[in-house]
Amino acid sequence: MKKIFLAIICLFLAIPIFADTAPYYTNNVPKNAIGVYQTGEKLTVYSEPSTESQIIKEFDFSYKPETMPDGVFALLINERKLGMLYVSDIGDDDWVEIIYNKTQGLKGWVQTEDRMQFQPWISFYNLYGRKYGLRLFKDSPDEVDILHSRPEDLSQNVGKLNYVKQIKLTAVRGNWALVSVYDLDKVPKTGYLKWRETDGTIFAFPNIK
């Protein structure tokens, strides 16, 4: 029995730790977030949108799961060295305010190096959502499962999501997404899905892999 127990412990210790991060619940995405900022291996955070202001945080990301910090990333895929942080505001000269500590809501300013580094939600969804599809958050309200004929709450219901296998994004229209949904019955359903509430609460996120 003792040998079996030791073997189980050794097997558990041999399993690699994957510290990837992605939002799965509505409260994982701050309501004041306006998009995401894609960082590289180094990140310098300033108190104001100026390199002359105080440096309040510096990061040196290795993209090795065992050394990556918690509570920083909106989305993190270590194998691809893909790290994104939530953006809460924009300034002049390509500066954006990021949330670098999700637990405490700490913010600071970083300067983008190219036009793709900061992606407002619409651009982010049009790029990654159309490529990878969408997934609903686990606590999304039941009404989000209803597909509409138009991007309006009072428009006609044209379908309901049941045991979704894939949500293919075609276009984003404000807080609505035109999607084709494939259920277990393999019958495609097309309509508008409400991916975001007017108060900023997000219900669906690109299924980036």
PDB file of C-alpha atoms in Angstrom:
ATOM      1  CA  MET A   1       0.000   0.000   0.000  1.00  0.00           C
ATOM      2  CA  LYS A   2       2.828   2.390   0.881  1.00  0.00           C
ATOM      3  CA  LYS A   3       4.511   1.780  -2.484  1.00  0.00           C
ATOM      4  CA  ILE A   4       1.276   2.509  -4.310  1.00  0.00           C
ATOM      5  CA  PHE A   5       0.850   5.751  -2.345  1.00  0.00           C
ATOM      6  CA  LEU A   6       4.400   6.849  -3.157  1.00  0.00           C
ATOM      7  CA  ALA A   7       3.881   6.041  -6.821  1.00  0.00           C
ATOM      8  CA  ILE A   8       0.745   8.205  -6.898  1.00  0.00           C
ATOM      9  CA  ILE A   9       2.643  11.091  -5.261  1.00  0.00           C
ATOM     10  CA  CYS A  10       5.477  10.802  -7.781  1.00  0.00           C
ATOM     11  CA  LEU A  11       3.011  10.758 -10.653  1.00  0.00           C
ATOM     12  CA  PHE A  12       1.290  13.862  -9.308  1.00  0.00           C
ATOM     13  CA  LEU A  13       4.591  15.705  -8.949  1.00  0.00           C
ATOM     14  CA  ALA A  14       5.550  14.775 -12.495  1.00  0.00           C
ATOM     15  CA  ILE A  15       2.470  16.463 -13.950  1.00  0.00           C
ATOM     16  CA  PRO A  16       3.475  19.858 -15.351  1.00  0.00           C
ATOM     17  CA  ILE A  17       1.833  22.984 -13.948  1.00  0.00           C
ATOM     18  CA  PHE A  18       0.073  25.134 -16.513  1.00  0.00           C
ATOM     19  CA  ALA A  19      -0.473  28.650 -15.201  1.00  0.00           C
ATOM     20  CA  ASP A  20      -2.458  29.842 -18.213  1.00  0.00           C
ATOM     21  CA  THR A  21      -5.185  32.378 -17.515  1.00  0.00           C
ATOM     22  CA  ALA A  22      -8.517  33.141 -19.146  1.00  0.00           C
ATOM     23  CA  PRO A  23     -11.823  34.589 -17.918  1.00  0.00           C
ATOM     24  CA  TYR A  24     -14.646  32.099 -17.323  1.00  0.00           C
ATOM     25  CA  TYR A  25     -17.078  34.118 -15.207  1.00  0.00           C
ATOM     26  CA  THR A  26     -18.703  37.500 -15.712  1.00  0.00           C
ATOM     27  CA  ASN A  27     -16.934  39.022 -12.705  1.00  0.00           C
ATOM     28  CA  ASN A  28     -13.520  38.066 -14.154  1.00  0.00           C
ATOM     29  CA  VAL A  29     -13.758  40.995 -16.594  1.00  0.00           C
ATOM     30  CA  PRO A  30     -13.890  44.464 -14.986  1.00  0.00           C
ATOM     31  CA  LYS A  31     -16.913  46.439 -16.152  1.00  0.00           C
ATOM     32  CA  ASN A  32     -14.695  49.477 -16.749  1.00  0.00           C
ATOM     33  CA  ALA A  33     -12.386  47.573 -19.122  1.00  0.00           C
ATOM     34  CA  ILE A  34     -12.491  48.953 -22.665  1.00  0.00           C
ATOM     35  CA  GLY A  35     -10.217  46.374 -24.301  1.00  0.00           C
ATOM     36  CA  VAL A  36      -6.906  44.582 -23.881  1.00  0.00           C
ATOM     37  CA  TYR A  37      -3.209  45.393 -24.149  1.00  0.00           C
ATOM     38  CA  GLN A  38      -0.851  42.722 -25.488  1.00  0.00           C
ATOM     39  CA  THR A  39       2.443  42.790 -23.656  1.00  0.00           C
ATOM     40  CA  GLY A  40       5.854  41.403 -24.524  1.00  0.00           C
ATOM     41  CA  GLU A  41       8.460  40.016 -22.147  1.00  0.00           C
ATOM     42  CA  LYS A  42       9.043  43.339 -20.379  1.00  0.00           C
ATOM     43  CA  LEU A  43       6.483  45.793 -19.070  1.00  0.00           C
ATOM     44  CA  THR A  44       7.107  49.165 -17.425  1.00  0.00           C
ATOM     45  CA  VAL A  45       4.114  50.791 -15.750  1.00  0.00           C
ATOM     46  CA  TYR A  46       4.084  54.542 -15.087  1.00  0.00           C
ATOM     47  CA  SER A  47       1.965  56.622 -12.724  1.00  0.00           C
ATOM     48  CA  GLU A  48       1.011  59.021 -15.532  1.00  0.00           C
ATOM     49  CA  PRO A  49       0.992  58.796 -19.350  1.00  0.00           C
ATOM     50  CA  SER A  50       4.594  60.050 -19.595  1.00  0.00           C
ATOM     51  CA  THR A  51       8.023  58.454 -19.370  1.00  0.00           C
ATOM     52  CA  GLU A  52       8.959  61.360 -17.081  1.00  0.00           C
ATOM     53  CA  SER A  53       6.453  60.204 -14.459  1.00  0.00           C
ATOM     54  CA  GLN A  54       7.129  57.754 -11.638  1.00  0.00           C
ATOM     55  CA  ILE A  55       7.660  54.089 -12.494  1.00  0.00           C
ATOM     56  CA  ILE A  56       5.227  52.232 -10.258  1.00  0.00           C
ATOM     57  CA  LYS A  57       5.790  48.666 -11.472  1.00  0.00           C
ATOM     58  CA  GLU A  58       8.167  46.708 -13.679  1.00  0.00           C
ATOM     59  CA  PHE A  59       7.615  43.198 -14.968  1.00  0.00           C
ATOM     60  CA  ASP A  60      10.001  40.781 -16.660  1.00  0.00           C
ATOM     61  CA  PHE A  61       7.898  37.912 -17.980  1.00  0.00           C
ATOM     62  CA  SER A  62       9.586  34.590 -18.653  1.00  0.00           C
ATOM     63  CA  TYR A  63       6.427  32.834 -19.872  1.00  0.00           C
ATOM     64  CA  LYS A  64       7.455  29.876 -17.748  1.00  0.00           C
ATOM     65  CA  PRO A  65       4.353  28.817 -15.778  1.00  0.00           C
ATOM     66  CA  GLU A  66       6.192  28.444 -12.480  1.00  0.00           C
ATOM     67  CA  THR A  67       7.467  32.056 -12.524  1.00  0.00           C
ATOM     68  CA  MET A  68       4.516  33.970 -13.971  1.00  0.00           C
ATOM     69  CA  PRO A  69       2.700  36.281 -11.530  1.00  0.00           C
ATOM     70  CA  ASP A  70      -0.917  35.768 -10.517  1.00  0.00           C
ATOM     71  CA  GLY A  71      -3.638  38.358 -10.840  1.00  0.00           C
ATOM     72  CA  VAL A  72      -2.029  40.292 -13.699  1.00  0.00           C
ATOM     73  CA  PHE A  73      -3.328  38.922 -16.980  1.00  0.00           C
ATOM     74  CA  ALA A  74      -6.705  39.073 -18.629  1.00  0.00           C
ATOM     75  CA  LEU A  75      -5.497  36.256 -20.876  1.00  0.00           C
ATOM     76  CA  LEU A  76      -2.260  34.291 -20.701  1.00  0.00           C
ATOM     77  CA  ILE A  77      -1.073  31.393 -22.870  1.00  0.00           C
ATOM     78  CA  ASN A  78       2.503  30.663 -21.838  1.00  0.00           C
ATOM     79  CA  GLU A  79       3.324  28.272 -24.671  1.00  0.00           C
ATOM     80  CA  ARG A  80       2.531  30.971 -27.223  1.00  0.00           C
ATOM     81  CA  LYS A  81       4.018  33.788 -25.114  1.00  0.00           C
ATOM     82  CA  LEU A  82       0.680  35.515 -25.423  1.00  0.00           C
ATOM     83  CA  GLY A  83      -0.155  37.816 -22.537  1.00  0.00           C
ATOM     84  CA  MET A  84      -2.943  40.392 -22.443  1.00  0.00           C
ATOM     85  CA  LEU A  85      -3.948  42.839 -19.718  1.00  0.00           C
ATOM     86  CA  TYR A  86      -7.197  44.750 -19.320  1.00  0.00           C
ATOM     87  CA  VAL A  87      -7.229  48.380 -20.454  1.00  0.00           C
ATOM     88  CA  SER A  88      -9.356  50.857 -18.496  1.00  0.00           C
ATOM     89  CA  ASP A  89      -8.564  54.158 -20.264  1.00  0.00           C
ATOM     90  CA  ILE A  90      -6.651  55.709 -23.155  1.00  0.00           C
ATOM     91  CA  GLY A  91      -4.470  58.812 -23.243  1.00  0.00           C
ATOM     92  CA  ASP A  92      -2.574  60.859 -25.787  1.00  0.00           C
ATOM     93  CA  ASP A  93       0.450  59.686 -27.784  1.00  0.00           C
ATOM     94  CA  ASP A  94      -0.565  56.006 -27.749  1.00  0.00           C
ATOM     95  CA  TRP A  95      -0.691  55.676 -23.956  1.00  0.00           C
ATOM     96  CA  VAL A  96      -3.192  53.308 -22.341  1.00  0.00           C
ATOM     97  CA  GLU A  97      -4.079  52.722 -18.715  1.00  0.00           C
ATOM     98  CA  ILE A  98      -3.866  49.045 -17.774  1.00  0.00           C
ATOM     99  CA  ILE A  99      -5.046  47.051 -14.769  1.00  0.00           C
ATOM    100  CA  TYR A 100      -1.872  45.323 -13.602  1.00  0.00           C
ATOM    101  CA  ASN A 101      -3.324  43.889 -10.375  1.00  0.00           C
ATOM    102  CA  LYS A 102      -6.834  42.494 -10.835  1.00  0.00           C
ATOM    103  CA  THR A 103      -7.285  41.606  -7.152  1.00  0.00           C
ATOM    104  CA  GLN A 104      -6.602  45.107  -5.854  1.00  0.00           C
ATOM    105  CA  GLY A 105      -7.680  46.958  -8.998  1.00  0.00           C
ATOM    106  CA  LEU A 106      -4.287  48.669  -9.341  1.00  0.00           C
ATOM    107  CA  LYS A 107      -3.758  50.671 -12.521  1.00  0.00           C
ATOM    108  CA  GLY A 108      -0.946  52.387 -14.350  1.00  0.00           C
ATOM    109  CA  TRP A 109       0.071  53.684 -17.757  1.00  0.00           C
ATOM    110  CA  VAL A 110       2.023  52.002 -20.557  1.00  0.00           C
ATOM    111  CA  GLN A 111       2.888  53.257 -24.028  1.00  0.00           C
ATOM    112  CA  THR A 112       2.000  51.092 -26.998  1.00  0.00           C
ATOM    113  CA  GLU A 113       4.689  50.318 -29.544  1.00  0.00           C
ATOM    114  CA  ASP A 114       2.398  49.540 -32.480  1.00  0.00           C
ATOM    115  CA  ARG A 115      -1.252  49.979 -33.396  1.00  0.00           C
ATOM    116  CA  MET A 116      -2.136  46.331 -32.711  1.00  0.00           C
ATOM    117  CA  GLN A 117      -0.843  46.275 -29.148  1.00  0.00           C
ATOM    118  CA  PHE A 118      -3.990  47.910 -27.782  1.00  0.00           C
ATOM    119  CA  GLN A 119      -7.223  46.416 -29.038  1.00  0.00           C
ATOM    120  CA  PRO A 120     -10.593  47.910 -28.066  1.00  0.00           C
ATOM    121  CA  TRP A 121     -13.225  45.253 -27.442  1.00  0.00           C
ATOM    122  CA  ILE A 122     -14.742  45.477 -30.910  1.00  0.00           C
ATOM    123  CA  SER A 123     -11.350  45.040 -32.610  1.00  0.00           C
ATOM    124  CA  PHE A 124     -10.410  42.240 -30.207  1.00  0.00           C
ATOM    125  CA  TYR A 125     -13.612  40.324 -30.881  1.00  0.00           C
ATOM    126  CA  ASN A 126     -13.475  40.888 -34.634  1.00  0.00           C
ATOM    127  CA  LEU A 127      -9.913  39.546 -34.702  1.00  0.00           C
ATOM    128  CA  TYR A 128      -9.851  36.717 -32.166  1.00  0.00           C
ATOM    129  CA  GLY A 129     -13.562  35.970 -31.973  1.00  0.00           C
ATOM    130  CA  ARG A 130     -13.869  35.481 -35.716  1.00  0.00           C
ATOM    131  CA  LYS A 131     -10.756  33.289 -35.739  1.00  0.00           C
ATOM    132  CA  TYR A 132     -11.472  31.085 -32.705  1.00  0.00           C
ATOM    133  CA  GLY A 133     -15.187  31.494 -32.116  1.00  0.00           C
ATOM    134  CA  LEU A 134     -16.803  32.473 -28.834  1.00  0.00           C
ATOM    135  CA  ARG A 135     -17.595  30.711 -25.565  1.00  0.00           C
ATOM    136  CA  LEU A 136     -20.194  31.771 -23.043  1.00  0.00           C
ATOM    137  CA  PHE A 137     -19.171  32.470 -19.457  1.00  0.00           C
ATOM    138  CA  LYS A 138     -20.302  29.816 -16.993  1.00  0.00           C
ATOM    139  CA  ASP A 139     -22.573  32.199 -15.101  1.00  0.00           C
ATOM    140  CA  SER A 140     -24.100  34.006 -18.072  1.00  0.00           C
ATOM    141  CA  PRO A 141     -27.846  34.605 -17.520  1.00  0.00           C
ATOM    142  CA  ASP A 142     -30.377  32.369 -19.257  1.00  0.00           C
ATOM    143  CA  GLU A 143     -31.555  35.140 -21.577  1.00  0.00           C
ATOM    144  CA  VAL A 144     -28.137  35.147 -23.265  1.00  0.00           C
ATOM    145  CA  ASP A 145     -28.968  31.686 -24.633  1.00  0.00           C
ATOM    146  CA  ILE A 146     -31.620  33.238 -26.878  1.00  0.00           C
ATOM    147  CA  LEU A 147     -30.693  34.188 -30.438  1.00  0.00           C
ATOM    148  CA  HIS A 148     -32.448  37.229 -31.884  1.00  0.00           C
ATOM    149  CA  SER A 149     -33.334  38.246 -35.435  1.00  0.00           C
ATOM    150  CA  ARG A 150     -31.879  41.727 -34.887  1.00  0.00           C
ATOM    151  CA  PRO A 151     -29.369  43.251 -32.438  1.00  0.00           C
ATOM    152  CA  GLU A 152     -32.159  44.379 -30.114  1.00  0.00           C
ATOM    153  CA  ASP A 153     -33.606  42.971 -26.892  1.00  0.00           C
ATOM    154  CA  LEU A 154     -37.183  43.162 -28.157  1.00  0.00           C
ATOM    155  CA  SER A 155     -36.503  41.604 -31.550  1.00  0.00           C
ATOM    156  CA  GLN A 156     -37.863  38.198 -32.522  1.00  0.00           C
ATOM    157  CA  ASN A 157     -36.355  35.070 -30.982  1.00  0.00           C
ATOM    158  CA  VAL A 158     -34.968  32.819 -33.715  1.00  0.00           C
ATOM    159  CA  GLY A 159     -33.300  30.076 -31.703  1.00  0.00           C
ATOM    160  CA  LYS A 160     -32.037  28.856 -28.363  1.00  0.00           C
ATOM    161  CA  LEU A 161     -28.614  27.563 -27.414  1.00  0.00           C
ATOM    162  CA  ASN A 162     -28.644  23.994 -26.093  1.00  0.00           C
ATOM    163  CA  TYR A 163     -25.466  22.019 -25.375  1.00  0.00           C
ATOM    164  CA  VAL A 164     -23.366  24.303 -27.536  1.00  0.00           C
ATOM    165  CA  LYS A 165     -20.404  22.771 -29.340  1.00  0.00           C
ATOM    166  CA  GLN A 166     -19.272  25.823 -31.289  1.00  0.00           C
ATOM    167  CA  ILE A 167     -20.196  29.506 -31.598  1.00  0.00           C
ATOM    168  CA  LYS A 168     -18.883  30.970 -34.831  1.00  0.00           C
ATOM    169  CA  LEU A 169     -18.676  34.761 -34.912  1.00  0.00           C
ATOM    170  CA  THR A 170     -19.486  36.599 -38.128  1.00  0.00           C
ATOM    171  CA  ALA A 171     -19.669  40.235 -37.024  1.00  0.00           C
ATOM    172  CA  VAL A 172     -20.031  42.473 -33.977  1.00  0.00           C
ATOM    173  CA  ARG A 173     -22.796  45.076 -33.836  1.00  0.00           C
ATOM    174  CA  GLY A 174     -22.350  47.084 -30.649  1.00  0.00           C
ATOM    175  CA  ASN A 175     -23.275  44.827 -27.719  1.00  0.00           C
ATOM    176  CA  TRP A 176     -24.498  42.111 -30.072  1.00  0.00           C
ATOM    177  CA  ALA A 177     -22.694  39.468 -32.099  1.00  0.00           C
ATOM    178  CA  LEU A 178     -23.993  37.837 -35.272  1.00  0.00           C
ATOM    179  CA  VAL A 179     -23.203  34.159 -34.763  1.00  0.00           C
ATOM    180  CA  SER A 180     -23.794  30.688 -36.136  1.00  0.00           C
ATOM    181  CA  VAL A 181     -24.215  28.151 -33.352  1.00  0.00           C
ATOM    182  CA  TYR A 182     -23.718  24.403 -33.594  1.00  0.00           C
ATOM    183  CA  ASP A 183     -25.428  22.271 -30.939  1.00  0.00           C
ATOM    184  CA  LEU A 184     -25.100  18.557 -30.310  1.00  0.00           C
ATOM    185  CA  ASP A 185     -27.848  17.997 -32.867  1.00  0.00           C
ATOM    186  CA  LYS A 186     -25.472  19.531 -35.454  1.00  0.00           C
ATOM    187  CA  VAL A 187     -28.224  21.802 -36.745  1.00  0.00           C
ATOM    188  CA  PRO A 188     -26.773  25.304 -37.288  1.00  0.00           C
ATOM    189  CA  LYS A 189     -28.649  28.253 -35.807  1.00  0.00           C
ATOM    190  CA  THR A 190     -27.929  31.820 -36.887  1.00  0.00           C
ATOM    191  CA  GLY A 191     -28.871  34.999 -35.086  1.00  0.00           C
ATOM    192  CA  TYR A 192     -27.723  37.776 -32.797  1.00  0.00           C
ATOM    193  CA  LEU A 193     -26.284  36.895 -29.400  1.00  0.00           C
ATOM    194  CA  LYS A 194     -25.913  39.508 -26.664  1.00  0.00           C
ATOM    195  CA  TRP A 195     -22.230  39.313 -25.753  1.00  0.00           C
ATOM    196  CA  ARG A 196     -22.209  42.406 -23.502  1.00  0.00           C
ATOM    197  CA  GLU A 197     -24.674  44.258 -21.268  1.00  0.00           C
ATOM    198  CA  THR A 198     -25.058  48.034 -21.385  1.00  0.00           C
ATOM    199  CA  ASP A 199     -23.331  48.359 -17.982  1.00  0.00           C
ATOM    200  CA  GLY A 200     -20.176  46.690 -19.369  1.00  0.00           C
ATOM    201  CA  THR A 201     -20.812  43.149 -18.095  1.00  0.00           C
ATOM    202  CA  ILE A 202     -19.442  40.667 -20.631  1.00  0.00           C
ATOM    203  CA  PHE A 203     -21.148  37.313 -21.266  1.00  0.00           C
ATOM    204  CA  ALA A 204     -19.041  35.773 -24.030  1.00  0.00           C
ATOM    205  CA  PHE A 205     -15.332  35.785 -24.801  1.00  0.00           C
ATOM    206  CA  PRO A 206     -13.160  34.694 -27.742  1.00  0.00           C
ATOM    207  CA  ASN A 207     -12.274  31.035 -27.313  1.00  0.00           C
ATOM    208  CA  ILE A 208      -8.555  31.604 -27.830  1.00  0.00           C
ATOM    209  CA  LYS A 209      -6.405  28.477 -27.766  1.00  0.00           C
TER     210      LYS A 209
END
